[in-house]
Amino acid sequence: MAILRTRIDSGGEAFRQNRQAYETHRAAVAAAREKSLAAGGEKAIALHHSRGKLTARERVSRLLDPGTPFLEIGQLAGHEVYDDPVASAGMVAGLGMVTGRLVSIVANDATVKGGTYYPLTVKKHIRAQQIARENKLASVYLVDSGGAFLPLQDDLFPDEHHFGSIFRSIAEMSAMGLPQVAAVMGQCTAGGAYIPAMSDETVIVRDTGTIYLGGPQLVQAATGEVVDAQRLGGAEVHTRHSAVADHHAIDDQHCLMLVREILSRRPASAPPAPPQRPEPPLYDPAELVGIVPANPREPIPAREVLARILDGSRLLEYRERWGQSIVCGTGAINGWPVGVLVNDGVLFSESAQKAANFIEICSQRDIPLLFLHNISGFMVGEEYEAGGIARHGAKMVNAVSCSRVPKFSVLIGGSYGAGNFAMCGRAFGPRLMAMWPNARTSVMGGEQAATVLTLVREAQLAKQGRAMTAGEAEAFKAPIREAYETRSHPVHAAARLWVDAVIDPADTRPWLTLGLASAAASPSQETRFGVFRM
Ligand code: COA
């Protein structure tokens, strides 16, 4: 296995400039992160505390085993998507260790619009459930939610991937034998009430927890009955009369302790130890930010990245001398073996075939796949079309689609067009997907899109015997470029849950380690590929 040696001078001027340029990307993400972490704001948090309740983040941190990491999903979800600020889409979600077991956690944030479900809150809850399903994990729902955010009901209620699928998933996951524990830590109305009602086992907190399908106002409007929240659906009702809840907690802290105890009854399912001895790379991952070129049009040197991500900077490269615009090979991350694919130029027919073959090999040997996107797309032009690039590219997309080993995607640079598909973009089911702050993703680059649309416009005008001046063409292009820049940004992507997280390059190894460890706990599935177009 070859050791990757760096050719970068980490004390040089280019390195310094790259680092400086990266800082701008990092700062843009940090600003969005700060708003997400502010939850519903100081006033709402103070009110929440005055009711004797812990915030969603406080609940999660007290649920977790002390000192263990939390792999957060969708922290930037909802950022600047709706008219209201909806920090983290009103929900904290992720994977963490509870009594030595890796579990999926979903916690409603009642300081954000009463913890109601916006369309992205629904998407985030479903995403957390999907991660639990794929990795065969137990789930904890810390519920404190007014149910559907009513003004947007048509965007979150009636369709296939809307609110109902959360409840369908709870039932299906239970049937799969995946434990789901709900903790009622606030007023849980309508949809909020179905989560504890559908879960296997439910804890409710005295005085603050309520479960009801319709709140006191609705009951009065519907039947004329006047009843207060606790009498309608408090802990006394549900642990003594209805049996909708199974355990009675005196406060949030006690409730979290009971959830931990319930989970500890399950046979230990701590992630297994990695099969190889973990080892740091020879080169510091903190140097990655100096390797990402300040000019986004310059490619990121693939092997320099791998030298700072893989254990011992070691890579057993597959077909090193052929199809060189993609680097494929096996290595390890903190002792977990991975088959890694990283772009080193546009995808040609040879690179696509090589990647498809490599994916086939890893799938047969049960080696998880890691895709590091740095791709403008497949090569275009007469020669390449005649050479069947569409057919060869399709082989790679087929392999990525059908492979059943755990797949992970990290966008380290651009991820454009069909290149995104071939490199296991969101639609291809990576177990986890992240973006570096400098990365961008869209159907094509802004400049290319502006040029394509200008050419289309010019052709239309030519039919009318008119032409665009250079000034008009530029005025036409500028807003297209700008829209692409905004909408391909990691904050825009993460706000819509196109990716699970935006991570700093130096955090890539620990982030992937937790992902690989959680995937290792679930039995692998057999891969059956479709017809490869030879
Ligand atoms: N849809 C839209 N907005 C809602 C909402 C809902 N279901 N429930 C609450 N909100 C909004 C409130 O208008 C308020 O907005 P504002 O901050 O802009 O004023 C914010 O969420 C917080 O609500 P508030 O009532 O002030 O907070 P609370 O902590 O005292 O109570 C609830 C929170 C959720 C318990 C309470 O608002 C409630 O019972 N809401 C109705 C829930 C319901 O009937 N849902 C049915 C869904 S099918």
Coordinates of N, CA, C and O in Angstrom, one line a residue, residues 119-174:
P119 N -42.5 22.5 6.9 CA -42.2 21.5 5.9 C -40.8 20.9 6.1 O -40.6 19.7 6.1
L120 N -39.8 21.8 6.4 CA -38.5 21.3 6.6 C -38.3 20.5 8.0 O -37.4 19.7 8.1
T121 N -39.2 20.8 8.9 CA -39.1 20.1 10.2 C -39.6 18.6 9.9 O -39.0 17.7 10.4
V122 N -40.6 18.5 9.1 CA -41.1 17.2 8.7 C -39.9 16.4 8.0 O -39.6 15.3 8.3
K123 N -39.3 17.1 7.0 CA -38.2 16.5 6.3 C -37.1 16.0 7.2 O -36.5 15.0 7.0
K124 N -36.8 16.9 8.2 CA -35.7 16.6 9.1 C -36.0 15.4 10.0 O -35.2 14.5 10.2
H125 N -37.3 15.3 10.5 CA -37.7 14.2 11.3 C -37.6 12.9 10.5 O -37.0 11.9 10.9
I126 N -38.1 13.0 9.2 CA -38.0 11.8 8.4 C -36.6 11.4 8.1 O -36.2 10.2 8.0
R127 N -35.7 12.4 7.9 CA -34.3 12.1 7.6 C -33.7 11.3 8.8 O -32.9 10.4 8.7
A128 N -34.0 11.8 10.0 CA -33.4 11.2 11.3 C -33.9 9.7 11.3 O -33.2 8.8 11.7
Q129 N -35.2 9.5 11.0 CA -35.7 8.2 11.0 C -35.1 7.3 10.0 O -34.8 6.1 10.2
Q130 N -34.8 7.9 8.8 CA -34.2 7.1 7.7 C -32.8 6.6 8.2 O -32.4 5.5 8.0
I131 N -32.0 7.5 8.9 CA -30.7 7.2 9.3 C -30.8 6.1 10.4 O -30.0 5.1 10.4
A132 N -31.8 6.2 11.2 CA -32.0 5.1 12.2 C -32.3 3.8 11.6 O -31.8 2.7 11.9
R133 N -33.2 3.8 10.6 CA -33.6 2.6 9.8 C -32.3 2.0 9.2 O -32.1 0.8 9.3
E134 N -31.6 2.8 8.4 CA -30.5 2.2 7.7 C -29.4 1.6 8.6 O -28.8 0.7 8.2
N135 N -29.2 2.3 9.7 CA -28.1 1.8 10.6 C -28.6 1.0 11.7 O -27.9 0.6 12.6
K136 N -29.9 0.7 11.7 CA -30.6 -0.2 12.7 C -30.3 0.3 14.1 O -29.9 -0.4 15.0
L137 N -30.7 1.6 14.3 CA -30.5 2.2 15.6 C -31.8 2.4 16.3 O -32.9 2.5 15.7
A138 N -31.7 2.5 17.6 CA -32.9 2.9 18.4 C -33.1 4.4 18.3 O -32.2 5.1 17.9
S139 N -34.3 4.8 18.5 CA -34.6 6.3 18.4 C -35.2 6.8 19.7 O -36.0 6.1 20.3
V140 N -34.9 8.1 19.9 CA -35.5 8.8 21.1 C -36.1 10.0 20.5 O -35.5 10.8 19.7
Y141 N -37.4 10.3 20.8 CA -38.1 11.5 20.4 C -38.4 12.3 21.7 O -39.1 11.8 22.5
L142 N -37.7 13.4 21.8 CA -38.0 14.3 22.9 C -39.0 15.3 22.4 O -38.7 16.3 21.7
V143 N -40.3 15.1 22.8 CA -41.4 15.8 22.1 C -41.9 17.0 22.9 O -42.1 16.9 24.1
D144 N -42.0 18.1 22.2 CA -42.5 19.3 22.7 C -43.0 20.2 21.6 O -42.3 21.1 21.1
S145 N -44.2 19.8 21.0 CA -44.6 20.4 19.7 C -46.1 20.6 19.6 O -46.9 19.7 20.0
G146 N -46.4 21.7 19.0 CA -47.8 22.1 18.7 C -48.3 21.4 17.4 O -49.3 21.8 16.9
G147 N -47.5 20.4 16.9 CA -48.0 19.7 15.7 C -47.7 20.6 14.4 O -46.8 21.3 14.4
A148 N -48.6 20.4 13.4 CA -48.4 21.1 12.1 C -48.4 22.6 12.3 O -49.2 23.2 13.0
F149 N -47.4 23.2 11.5 CA -47.5 24.7 11.4 C -48.6 25.0 10.4 O -48.5 24.9 9.2
L150 N -49.7 25.4 11.0 CA -51.0 25.5 10.2 C -50.9 26.4 9.0 O -51.5 25.9 7.9
P151 N -50.3 27.5 9.0 CA -50.3 28.3 7.7 C -49.7 27.6 6.5 O -50.0 27.9 5.4
L152 N -48.8 26.6 6.7 CA -48.2 25.9 5.6 C -48.7 24.5 5.5 O -48.0 23.6 4.9
Q153 N -49.9 24.2 6.0 CA -50.4 22.8 6.1 C -50.3 22.1 4.7 O -50.0 20.9 4.6
D154 N -50.6 22.8 3.6 CA -50.6 22.1 2.3 C -49.2 21.7 1.9 O -49.1 20.9 0.9
D155 N -48.2 22.3 2.5 CA -46.8 21.9 2.1 C -46.3 20.8 3.0 O -45.1 20.5 2.9
L156 N -47.1 20.4 4.0 CA -46.5 19.4 4.9 C -47.5 18.3 5.3 O -47.1 17.3 5.9
F157 N -48.7 18.5 4.9 CA -49.7 17.5 5.4 C -50.1 16.4 4.4 O -49.9 15.2 4.7
P158 N -50.5 16.7 3.2 CA -51.2 15.7 2.4 C -50.3 14.7 1.6 O -50.8 13.6 1.2
D159 N -49.1 15.0 1.3 CA -48.4 14.3 0.3 C -47.6 13.1 0.9 O -47.5 12.9 2.1
E160 N -47.0 12.3 0.0 CA -46.3 11.1 0.3 C -45.2 11.3 1.4 O -45.1 10.5 2.4
H161 N -44.4 12.3 1.2 CA -43.3 12.4 2.2 C -43.6 13.5 3.2 O -42.7 14.1 3.8
H162 N -44.9 13.7 3.5 CA -45.3 14.7 4.4 C -45.5 14.1 5.8 O -45.0 13.0 6.1
F163 N -46.2 14.8 6.6 CA -46.4 14.5 8.1 C -46.7 13.0 8.3 O -46.1 12.4 9.2
G164 N -47.6 12.5 7.6 CA -48.1 11.1 7.8 C -46.9 10.1 7.8 O -47.0 9.1 8.5
S165 N -45.9 10.4 7.0 CA -44.9 9.4 6.8 C -44.0 9.2 8.1 O -43.4 8.2 8.3
I166 N -44.0 10.3 8.9 CA -43.3 10.1 10.2 C -44.0 9.0 11.0 O -43.3 8.1 11.6
F167 N -45.3 9.0 11.0 CA -46.0 8.0 11.9 C -46.0 6.6 11.2 O -45.8 5.6 11.9
R168 N -46.0 6.6 9.9 CA -45.9 5.3 9.2 C -44.5 4.7 9.5 O -44.4 3.5 9.8
S169 N -43.5 5.6 9.5 CA -42.1 5.1 9.8 C -42.0 4.6 11.2 O -41.3 3.6 11.5
I170 N -42.7 5.3 12.2 CA -42.6 4.8 13.6 C -43.1 3.4 13.6 O -42.5 2.5 14.2
A171 N -44.2 3.1 13.0 CA -44.8 1.8 13.0 C -43.9 0.8 12.3 O -43.6 -0.3 12.8
E172 N -43.4 1.2 11.1 CA -42.5 0.2 10.4 C -41.2 -0.1 11.1 O -40.8 -1.2 11.2
M173 N -40.7 1.0 11.7 CA -39.4 0.8 12.5 C -39.6 -0.1 13.7 O -38.8 -0.9 14.0
S174 N -40.8 0.1 14.3 CA -41.1 -0.8 15.4 C -41.2 -2.3 15.0 O -40.7 -3.2 15.6

